[in-house]
PDB file of C-alpha atoms in Angstrom:
ATOM      1  CA  MET A   4       0.033  -0.033   0.027  1.00 78.00           C
ATOM      2  CA  HIS A   5       0.868   3.733  -0.354  1.00 89.00           C
ATOM      3  CA  PRO A   6       3.569   4.826   2.243  1.00 92.00           C
ATOM      4  CA  TRP A   7       0.998   7.172   3.790  1.00 95.00           C
ATOM      5  CA  ALA A   8      -1.779   4.561   4.090  1.00 95.00           C
ATOM      6  CA  THR A   9      -1.066   3.721   7.756  1.00 96.00           C
ATOM      7  CA  GLU A  10      -0.963   7.349   8.910  1.00 97.00           C
ATOM      8  CA  LEU A  11      -4.103   8.126   6.826  1.00 98.00           C
ATOM      9  CA  GLU A  12      -5.914   5.040   8.368  1.00 98.00           C
ATOM     10  CA  LYS A  13      -5.182   6.370  11.909  1.00 98.00           C
ATOM     11  CA  LEU A  14      -6.307   9.879  10.877  1.00 98.00           C
ATOM     12  CA  ILE A  15      -9.575   8.825   9.252  1.00 98.00           C
ATOM     13  CA  ARG A  16     -10.446   6.629  12.245  1.00 98.00           C
ATOM     14  CA  SER A  17      -9.900   9.514  14.584  1.00 98.00           C
ATOM     15  CA  ALA A  18     -12.313  11.551  12.451  1.00 98.00           C
ATOM     16  CA  GLY A  19     -14.768   8.586  12.521  1.00 98.00           C
ATOM     17  CA  GLU A  20     -14.626   8.712  16.433  1.00 98.00           C
ATOM     18  CA  ALA A  21     -15.427  12.409  16.270  1.00 97.00           C
ATOM     19  CA  VAL A  22     -18.380  11.708  13.947  1.00 97.00           C
ATOM     20  CA  LEU A  23     -19.658   8.848  16.098  1.00 97.00           C
ATOM     21  CA  ASP A  24     -19.602  10.985  19.280  1.00 97.00           C
ATOM     22  CA  VAL A  25     -22.063  13.364  17.561  1.00 96.00           C
ATOM     23  CA  TYR A  26     -24.061  10.509  16.018  1.00 96.00           C
ATOM     24  CA  HIS A  27     -24.889   9.008  19.505  1.00 96.00           C
ATOM     25  CA  SER A  28     -25.986  12.486  20.834  1.00 95.00           C
ATOM     26  CA  ALA A  29     -28.882  14.740  20.412  1.00 91.00           C
ATOM     27  CA  PHE A  30     -27.339  16.733  17.621  1.00 93.00           C
ATOM     28  CA  ALA A  31     -28.777  19.893  15.853  1.00 92.00           C
ATOM     29  CA  VAL A  32     -29.054  20.364  12.108  1.00 91.00           C
ATOM     30  CA  THR A  33     -28.510  23.563  10.274  1.00 91.00           C
ATOM     31  CA  THR A  34     -28.758  24.447   6.635  1.00 89.00           C
ATOM     32  CA  LYS A  35     -25.881  25.709   4.482  1.00 85.00           C
ATOM     33  CA  GLU A  36     -26.231  28.396   1.751  1.00 79.00           C
ATOM     34  CA  ASP A  37     -26.743  25.695  -0.937  1.00 77.00           C
ATOM     35  CA  ARG A  38     -29.614  24.346   1.174  1.00 77.00           C
ATOM     36  CA  THR A  39     -27.914  21.081   2.119  1.00 85.00           C
ATOM     37  CA  PRO A  40     -27.776  20.031   5.784  1.00 87.00           C
ATOM     38  CA  LEU A  41     -24.896  20.545   8.147  1.00 90.00           C
ATOM     39  CA  THR A  42     -24.204  19.005  11.612  1.00 91.00           C
ATOM     40  CA  LEU A  43     -21.496  19.346  14.178  1.00 93.00           C
ATOM     41  CA  ALA A  44     -20.167  16.090  12.921  1.00 95.00           C
ATOM     42  CA  ASP A  45     -19.297  17.553   9.591  1.00 94.00           C
ATOM     43  CA  GLN A  46     -17.500  20.356  11.263  1.00 95.00           C
ATOM     44  CA  ARG A  47     -15.581  18.203  13.787  1.00 96.00           C
ATOM     45  CA  SER A  48     -14.478  15.744  11.203  1.00 97.00           C
ATOM     46  CA  HIS A  49     -13.336  18.471   8.814  1.00 97.00           C
ATOM     47  CA  ALA A  50     -11.145  19.888  11.728  1.00 97.00           C
ATOM     48  CA  VAL A  51      -9.541  16.566  12.501  1.00 98.00           C
ATOM     49  CA  LEU A  52      -8.820  15.717   8.908  1.00 98.00           C
ATOM     50  CA  ALA A  53      -7.522  19.114   7.849  1.00 97.00           C
ATOM     51  CA  GLU A  54      -5.078  19.410  10.838  1.00 98.00           C
ATOM     52  CA  GLY A  55      -4.046  15.803  10.290  1.00 98.00           C
ATOM     53  CA  LEU A  56      -3.386  16.069   6.559  1.00 98.00           C
ATOM     54  CA  ARG A  57      -1.306  19.137   7.037  1.00 97.00           C
ATOM     55  CA  ARG A  58       0.754  17.041   9.540  1.00 97.00           C
ATOM     56  CA  ILE A  59       1.209  14.276   7.100  1.00 97.00           C
ATOM     57  CA  ALA A  60       2.169  16.403   4.159  1.00 97.00           C
ATOM     58  CA  ALA A  61       2.303  20.105   4.905  1.00 96.00           C
ATOM     59  CA  ASP A  62       3.081  20.950   1.179  1.00 97.00           C
ATOM     60  CA  ILE A  63      -0.076  19.354  -0.219  1.00 98.00           C
ATOM     61  CA  PRO A  64      -3.178  21.596  -0.206  1.00 97.00           C
ATOM     62  CA  VAL A  65      -6.593  20.348   1.053  1.00 97.00           C
ATOM     63  CA  LEU A  66      -9.838  20.774  -0.752  1.00 97.00           C
ATOM     64  CA  SER A  67     -12.634  19.972   1.695  1.00 96.00           C
ATOM     65  CA  GLU A  68     -16.379  20.226   1.427  1.00 94.00           C
ATOM     66  CA  GLU A  69     -16.458  22.058   4.693  1.00 93.00           C
ATOM     67  CA  GLY A  70     -13.293  24.168   3.987  1.00 91.00           C
ATOM     68  CA  ALA A  71     -12.596  27.297   1.861  1.00 80.00           C
ATOM     69  CA  HIS A  72     -13.721  26.750  -1.727  1.00 84.00           C
ATOM     70  CA  LEU A  73     -10.884  28.272  -3.604  1.00 90.00           C
ATOM     71  CA  PRO A  74     -11.516  29.765  -7.012  1.00 94.00           C
ATOM     72  CA  TYR A  75      -9.911  27.791 -10.045  1.00 96.00           C
ATOM     73  CA  GLU A  76      -7.371  30.577 -10.556  1.00 96.00           C
ATOM     74  CA  GLU A  77      -5.844  29.616  -7.198  1.00 94.00           C
ATOM     75  CA  ARG A  78      -5.840  25.951  -7.610  1.00 96.00           C
ATOM     76  CA  ARG A  79      -5.294  25.287 -11.298  1.00 95.00           C
ATOM     77  CA  SER A  80      -1.565  24.855 -10.765  1.00 97.00           C
ATOM     78  CA  TRP A  81      -2.096  22.174  -8.199  1.00 97.00           C
ATOM     79  CA  ARG A  82      -0.447  18.944  -9.426  1.00 97.00           C
ATOM     80  CA  ARG A  83      -1.698  17.018  -6.389  1.00 97.00           C
ATOM     81  CA  PHE A  84      -3.985  17.723  -3.439  1.00 98.00           C
ATOM     82  CA  TRP A  85      -6.146  16.119  -0.680  1.00 98.00           C
ATOM     83  CA  LEU A  86      -9.864  15.833  -1.681  1.00 98.00           C
ATOM     84  CA  VAL A  87     -11.966  15.459   1.405  1.00 98.00           C
ATOM     85  CA  ASP A  88     -15.617  14.959   2.307  1.00 97.00           C
ATOM     86  CA  PRO A  89     -15.685  15.006   6.163  1.00 97.00           C
ATOM     87  CA  LEU A  90     -19.233  13.474   6.229  1.00 97.00           C
ATOM     88  CA  ASP A  91     -20.579  12.011   3.071  1.00 96.00           C
ATOM     89  CA  GLY A  92     -24.199  11.175   3.362  1.00 94.00           C
ATOM     90  CA  THR A  93     -25.373  13.811   5.886  1.00 91.00           C
ATOM     91  CA  LYS A  94     -29.070  12.915   5.120  1.00 90.00           C
ATOM     92  CA  GLU A  95     -28.207   9.287   6.062  1.00 94.00           C
ATOM     93  CA  PHE A  96     -26.498  10.461   9.209  1.00 95.00           C
ATOM     94  CA  ILE A  97     -29.611  12.520  10.141  1.00 94.00           C
ATOM     95  CA  LYS A  98     -31.889   9.501   9.376  1.00 93.00           C
ATOM     96  CA  ARG A  99     -29.506   7.381  11.674  1.00 95.00           C
ATOM     97  CA  ASN A 100     -29.407   4.481   9.196  1.00 95.00           C
ATOM     98  CA  GLY A 101     -25.660   4.110   9.328  1.00 96.00           C
ATOM     99  CA  GLU A 102     -24.999   4.645   5.680  1.00 96.00           C
ATOM    100  CA  PHE A 103     -22.661   7.601   5.968  1.00 97.00           C
ATOM    101  CA  THR A 104     -19.014   7.710   5.151  1.00 98.00           C
ATOM    102  CA  ILE A 105     -15.712   9.760   5.528  1.00 98.00           C
ATOM    103  CA  ASN A 106     -13.941  10.140   2.399  1.00 98.00           C
ATOM    104  CA  VAL A 107     -10.241  11.066   1.740  1.00 98.00           C
ATOM    105  CA  ALA A 108      -8.543  10.956  -1.572  1.00 98.00           C
ATOM    106  CA  LEU A 109      -5.134  11.912  -2.910  1.00 98.00           C
ATOM    107  CA  ILE A 110      -5.463  13.444  -6.383  1.00 98.00           C
ATOM    108  CA  GLU A 111      -2.523  13.571  -8.849  1.00 98.00           C
ATOM    109  CA  ASP A 112      -2.692  15.214 -12.215  1.00 97.00           C
ATOM    110  CA  GLY A 113      -6.495  15.197 -12.183  1.00 97.00           C
ATOM    111  CA  ARG A 114      -6.924  11.557 -11.236  1.00 98.00           C
ATOM    112  CA  PRO A 115      -7.318   9.939  -7.861  1.00 98.00           C
ATOM    113  CA  VAL A 116      -4.375   7.649  -7.014  1.00 98.00           C
ATOM    114  CA  LEU A 117      -5.306   6.898  -3.323  1.00 98.00           C
ATOM    115  CA  GLY A 118      -8.712   6.760  -1.531  1.00 98.00           C
ATOM    116  CA  LEU A 119      -9.852   5.839   1.852  1.00 98.00           C
ATOM    117  CA  VAL A 120     -13.698   5.486   2.659  1.00 98.00           C
ATOM    118  CA  LEU A 121     -14.485   4.874   6.291  1.00 98.00           C
ATOM    119  CA  VAL A 122     -17.979   3.626   7.250  1.00 98.00           C
ATOM    120  CA  PRO A 123     -17.832   4.657  10.912  1.00 98.00           C
ATOM    121  CA  ASP A 124     -21.114   3.061  12.138  1.00 97.00           C
ATOM    122  CA  GLN A 125     -20.292  -0.298  10.381  1.00 96.00           C
ATOM    123  CA  ASP A 126     -16.506  -0.258  11.339  1.00 97.00           C
ATOM    124  CA  ARG A 127     -15.672  -0.864   7.665  1.00 98.00           C
ATOM    125  CA  LEU A 128     -12.684   0.802   5.982  1.00 98.00           C
ATOM    126  CA  PHE A 129     -11.929   0.688   2.160  1.00 98.00           C
ATOM    127  CA  ILE A 130      -8.362   1.555   1.047  1.00 98.00           C
ATOM    128  CA  GLY A 131      -7.734   1.885  -2.651  1.00 98.00           C
ATOM    129  CA  ASP A 132      -4.268   2.493  -4.025  1.00 98.00           C
ATOM    130  CA  VAL A 133      -4.424   2.327  -7.860  1.00 97.00           C
ATOM    131  CA  HIS A 134      -0.887   1.083  -8.081  1.00 96.00           C
ATOM    132  CA  ASN A 135      -1.043  -1.564  -5.359  1.00 97.00           C
ATOM    133  CA  GLY A 136      -4.725  -2.738  -5.149  1.00 97.00           C
ATOM    134  CA  CYS A 137      -7.655  -2.516  -2.822  1.00 98.00           C
ATOM    135  CA  VAL A 138      -8.609  -3.866   0.561  1.00 98.00           C
ATOM    136  CA  GLU A 139     -11.489  -3.830   3.046  1.00 98.00           C
ATOM    137  CA  LYS A 140     -10.777  -3.781   6.761  1.00 98.00           C
ATOM    138  CA  ASN A 141     -13.543  -4.665   9.135  1.00 96.00           C
ATOM    139  CA  ARG A 142     -14.309  -6.567  12.380  1.00 93.00           C
ATOM    140  CA  ASP A 143     -13.428  -9.903  10.798  1.00 94.00           C
ATOM    141  CA  GLY A 144      -9.927  -8.728   9.540  1.00 97.00           C
ATOM    142  CA  VAL A 145      -8.549  -7.665   6.148  1.00 97.00           C
ATOM    143  CA  ARG A 146      -9.615  -8.938   2.749  1.00 97.00           C
ATOM    144  CA  PRO A 147      -8.259  -7.933  -0.722  1.00 98.00           C
ATOM    145  CA  LEU A 148     -10.840  -6.714  -3.184  1.00 98.00           C
ATOM    146  CA  ARG A 149     -10.904  -7.520  -6.931  1.00 97.00           C
ATOM    147  CA  ILE A 150     -13.988  -6.759  -9.006  1.00 97.00           C
ATOM    148  CA  GLN A 151     -15.348  -9.801 -10.983  1.00 91.00           C
ATOM    149  CA  ALA A 152     -17.758  -9.452 -13.920  1.00 87.00           C
ATOM    150  CA  PRO A 153     -21.092 -10.979 -12.953  1.00 91.00           C
ATOM    151  CA  ASP A 154     -22.653 -14.181 -14.245  1.00 89.00           C
ATOM    152  CA  PRO A 155     -24.304 -13.262 -17.508  1.00 87.00           C
ATOM    153  CA  SER A 156     -27.026 -15.884 -16.890  1.00 88.00           C
ATOM    154  CA  LYS A 157     -28.371 -14.031 -13.860  1.00 89.00           C
ATOM    155  CA  PRO A 158     -29.701 -10.511 -13.334  1.00 92.00           C
ATOM    156  CA  PHE A 159     -26.901  -8.123 -12.292  1.00 95.00           C
ATOM    157  CA  VAL A 160     -27.074  -5.814  -9.224  1.00 97.00           C
ATOM    158  CA  VAL A 161     -27.376  -2.160  -9.573  1.00 97.00           C
ATOM    159  CA  VAL A 162     -26.718  -0.048  -6.564  1.00 97.00           C
ATOM    160  CA  ALA A 163     -28.580   3.216  -6.579  1.00 92.00           C
ATOM    161  CA  THR A 164     -28.759   6.423  -4.597  1.00 87.00           C
ATOM    162  CA  ARG A 165     -31.131   6.205  -1.471  1.00 83.00           C
ATOM    163  CA  SER A 166     -31.856   9.842  -1.151  1.00 81.00           C
ATOM    164  CA  HIS A 167     -31.316  11.571  -4.480  1.00 83.00           C
ATOM    165  CA  PRO A 168     -33.527   9.993  -7.144  1.00 85.00           C
ATOM    166  CA  THR A 169     -33.961  11.944 -10.483  1.00 93.00           C
ATOM    167  CA  ALA A 170     -36.133  11.485 -13.639  1.00 94.00           C
ATOM    168  CA  ASP A 171     -33.015  10.600 -15.638  1.00 95.00           C
ATOM    169  CA  MET A 172     -32.120   7.877 -13.297  1.00 94.00           C
ATOM    170  CA  GLU A 173     -35.620   6.339 -13.479  1.00 94.00           C
ATOM    171  CA  ALA A 174     -35.451   6.508 -17.275  1.00 95.00           C
ATOM    172  CA  PHE A 175     -32.083   4.781 -17.138  1.00 96.00           C
ATOM    173  CA  PHE A 176     -33.564   1.895 -15.038  1.00 95.00           C
ATOM    174  CA  ARG A 177     -36.495   1.539 -17.447  1.00 95.00           C
ATOM    175  CA  HIS A 178     -34.125   0.988 -20.349  1.00 96.00           C
ATOM    176  CA  LEU A 179     -31.806  -1.423 -18.406  1.00 96.00           C
ATOM    177  CA  PRO A 180     -31.986  -5.157 -18.988  1.00 93.00           C
ATOM    178  CA  PRO A 181     -33.277  -7.416 -16.113  1.00 93.00           C
ATOM    179  CA  HIS A 182     -31.584  -6.335 -12.972  1.00 95.00           C
ATOM    180  CA  GLU A 183     -31.952  -6.145  -9.148  1.00 96.00           C
ATOM    181  CA  ARG A 184     -31.610  -2.713  -7.408  1.00 95.00           C
ATOM    182  CA  LEU A 185     -29.837  -2.200  -4.179  1.00 96.00           C
ATOM    183  CA  PRO A 186     -30.276   1.098  -2.426  1.00 94.00           C
ATOM    184  CA  ARG A 187     -27.323   2.659  -0.566  1.00 95.00           C
ATOM    185  CA  GLY A 188     -26.294   6.016   0.635  1.00 93.00           C
ATOM    186  CA  SER A 189     -23.118   8.090   0.381  1.00 94.00           C
ATOM    187  CA  ALA A 190     -19.834   6.588  -1.095  1.00 97.00           C
ATOM    188  CA  LEU A 191     -21.001   3.157   0.114  1.00 97.00           C
ATOM    189  CA  LYS A 192     -22.312   2.775  -3.488  1.00 97.00           C
ATOM    190  CA  PHE A 193     -18.748   2.792  -4.784  1.00 98.00           C
ATOM    191  CA  CYS A 194     -17.806   0.330  -2.090  1.00 98.00           C
ATOM    192  CA  ALA A 195     -20.623  -1.936  -3.037  1.00 98.00           C
ATOM    193  CA  VAL A 196     -19.263  -2.336  -6.467  1.00 98.00           C
ATOM    194  CA  ALA A 197     -15.649  -2.701  -5.204  1.00 98.00           C
ATOM    195  CA  SER A 198     -16.683  -5.449  -2.781  1.00 97.00           C
ATOM    196  CA  GLY A 199     -18.982  -7.371  -5.228  1.00 96.00           C
ATOM    197  CA  GLU A 200     -22.172  -6.516  -3.468  1.00 96.00           C
ATOM    198  CA  ALA A 201     -23.249  -4.796  -6.619  1.00 97.00           C
ATOM    199  CA  HIS A 202     -21.943  -4.784 -10.237  1.00 97.00           C
ATOM    200  CA  CYS A 203     -22.906  -1.250 -11.391  1.00 97.00           C
ATOM    201  CA  TYR A 204     -23.480   2.058  -9.912  1.00 97.00           C
ATOM    202  CA  PRO A 205     -25.105   4.757 -12.254  1.00 97.00           C
ATOM    203  CA  ARG A 206     -25.409   8.334 -11.077  1.00 96.00           C
ATOM    204  CA  PHE A 207     -27.660  10.683 -12.959  1.00 95.00           C
ATOM    205  CA  GLY A 208     -27.682  13.623 -10.751  1.00 92.00           C
ATOM    206  CA  PRO A 209     -25.320  16.263  -9.448  1.00 92.00           C
ATOM    207  CA  THR A 210     -22.402  15.302  -7.238  1.00 95.00           C
ATOM    208  CA  TRP A 211     -19.181  17.124  -6.150  1.00 96.00           C
ATOM    209  CA  GLU A 212     -15.656  16.046  -6.631  1.00 98.00           C
ATOM    210  CA  TRP A 213     -15.330  15.314  -2.927  1.00 97.00           C
ATOM    211  CA  ASP A 214     -18.224  13.087  -3.117  1.00 97.00           C
ATOM    212  CA  THR A 215     -16.623  10.782  -5.654  1.00 98.00           C
ATOM    213  CA  GLY A 216     -12.767  11.116  -5.320  1.00 98.00           C
ATOM    214  CA  ALA A 217     -12.063   8.448  -2.656  1.00 98.00           C
ATOM    215  CA  GLY A 218     -14.750   5.931  -3.927  1.00 98.00           C
ATOM    216  CA  HIS A 219     -13.271   6.480  -7.399  1.00 98.00           C
ATOM    217  CA  ALA A 220      -9.862   5.429  -6.260  1.00 98.00           C
ATOM    218  CA  VAL A 221     -11.327   2.434  -4.274  1.00 98.00           C
ATOM    219  CA  VAL A 222     -13.140   1.182  -7.467  1.00 98.00           C
ATOM    220  CA  GLU A 223     -10.149   1.603  -9.797  1.00 98.00           C
ATOM    221  CA  ALA A 224      -7.729   0.005  -7.321  1.00 98.00           C
ATOM    222  CA  ALA A 225     -10.207  -2.960  -7.275  1.00 98.00           C
ATOM    223  CA  GLY A 226     -10.050  -3.258 -10.979  1.00 98.00           C
ATOM    224  CA  GLY A 227     -13.141  -1.246 -11.998  1.00 98.00           C
ATOM    225  CA  VAL A 228     -13.840   1.909 -13.908  1.00 98.00           C
ATOM    226  CA  VAL A 229     -15.636   5.179 -13.300  1.00 98.00           C
ATOM    227  CA  VAL A 230     -16.588   6.823 -16.468  1.00 98.00           C
ATOM    228  CA  ASP A 231     -19.107   9.442 -17.996  1.00 97.00           C
ATOM    229  CA  PRO A 232     -21.938   8.081 -20.174  1.00 96.00           C
ATOM    230  CA  GLN A 233     -19.673   8.392 -23.234  1.00 93.00           C
ATOM    231  CA  GLY A 234     -16.989   6.056 -21.523  1.00 94.00           C
ATOM    232  CA  ARG A 235     -14.594   8.935 -20.550  1.00 95.00           C
ATOM    233  CA  PRO A 236     -12.920   8.825 -17.174  1.00 94.00           C
ATOM    234  CA  LEU A 237     -14.052  11.484 -14.563  1.00 95.00           C
ATOM    235  CA  SER A 238     -11.452  14.227 -14.040  1.00 96.00           C
ATOM    236  CA  TYR A 239     -10.723  16.318 -10.939  1.00 98.00           C
ATOM    237  CA  ASN A 240      -9.767  19.965 -10.103  1.00 97.00           C
ATOM    238  CA  LYS A 241     -12.071  21.124 -12.773  1.00 97.00           C
ATOM    239  CA  PRO A 242     -12.973  24.882 -13.016  1.00 97.00           C
ATOM    240  CA  ASP A 243     -16.508  23.702 -11.897  1.00 96.00           C
ATOM    241  CA  LEU A 244     -16.118  21.224  -9.098  1.00 96.00           C
ATOM    242  CA  VAL A 245     -19.568  19.613  -9.840  1.00 96.00           C
ATOM    243  CA  ASN A 246     -19.305  16.291 -11.666  1.00 97.00           C
ATOM    244  CA  GLY A 247     -21.467  15.277 -14.675  1.00 96.00           C
ATOM    245  CA  TYR A 248     -23.294  11.985 -14.853  1.00 97.00           C
ATOM    246  CA  PHE A 249     -21.304   8.812 -14.449  1.00 98.00           C
ATOM    247  CA  LEU A 250     -21.263   5.129 -14.355  1.00 98.00           C
ATOM    248  CA  VAL A 251     -19.279   2.693 -12.266  1.00 98.00           C
ATOM    249  CA  GLY A 252     -18.676  -1.077 -13.145  1.00 97.00           C
ATOM    250  CA  PRO A 253     -16.209  -3.829 -13.716  1.00 97.00           C
ATOM    251  CA  SER A 254     -15.100  -2.518 -17.107  1.00 97.00           C
ATOM    252  CA  LEU A 255     -16.231  -0.577 -20.156  1.00 96.00           C
ATOM    253  CA  ALA A 256     -16.509  -3.837 -22.103  1.00 96.00           C
ATOM    254  CA  TRP A 257     -18.855  -5.305 -19.598  1.00 96.00           C
ATOM    255  CA  MET A 258     -21.007  -2.183 -19.397  1.00 96.00           C
ATOM    256  CA  GLU A 259     -21.383  -2.303 -23.224  1.00 96.00           C
ATOM    257  CA  ALA A 260     -22.105  -5.966 -23.265  1.00 94.00           C
ATOM    258  CA  ALA A 261     -24.578  -5.818 -20.356  1.00 95.00           C
ATOM    259  CA  GLY A 262     -26.584  -2.924 -22.028  1.00 95.00           C
ATOM    260  CA  VAL A 263     -25.515  -0.299 -19.367  1.00 96.00           C
ATOM    261  CA  LEU A 264     -24.052   2.061 -21.941  1.00 96.00           C
ATOM    262  CA  ALA A 265     -27.046   1.677 -24.288  1.00 96.00           C
ATOM    263  CA  ALA A 266     -29.506   2.342 -21.372  1.00 97.00           C
ATOM    264  CA  ALA A 267     -27.652   5.486 -20.486  1.00 96.00           C
ATOM    265  CA  SER A 268     -27.772   6.680 -24.048  1.00 95.00           C
ATOM    266  CA  LYS A 269     -31.454   6.035 -24.437  1.00 95.00           C
ATOM    267  CA  ALA A 270     -32.176   7.665 -20.988  1.00 95.00           C
ATOM    268  CA  LEU A 271     -30.313  10.818 -21.943  1.00 94.00           C
ATOM    269  CA  ALA A 272     -31.865  10.968 -25.490  1.00 92.00           C
ATOM    270  CA  ALA A 273     -35.429  10.908 -24.058  1.00 72.00           C
TER     271      ALA A 273
END
């Protein structure tokens, strides 16, 4: 694994402890300017991660959902940076369904090369190093993850957003061949593909780069792909930090053969 993996694991677990302290209390919810919810857990996790990442590598800038959103003119020269979502799935956190994550990614030249996704309430940690592979750490130990294409004789499993449905998403599902749908929140959807719980994750709604960077690294490290509906990889540190629609799966070849790309094309043409 990456030489910083051990330090990053300790750091993200510390952030997880801060999040769970709030989760198991009577916390308040406020609303940010973009009308998304905010809790004390978001803020405490951000503080732990921002300080810790500066300690690990003081020369690498941090771009966090809860930090200062620097204009592109200030970050366009960044060759590498930390991309952080201190609490992904705040709606799931508020619902207390356990499906929230903490996401930390290292981005180099516009691509995620290292990602950690912690599921604090389930004590599951996914670490993806695109050069050295992917593992899941949980109460039972450590297991390597390698994505396998599903049995073509059986319906494949599609993991879908639990809290952010869209008309384009429903159109995609209508055009998709026989499948089973698995609802999940936060970056757990990436992890479901990496771990083999699901075979495909389509997203036909807005997300931010910090929502996807760590999960993207986990999937790629496990042998999968994260691409737009035309098959092009997602890129990072764009002038606009909002992602377009994307698809996650074992490979482009599988998504084409399984009818995933065709379903996306038909949904977007409607």
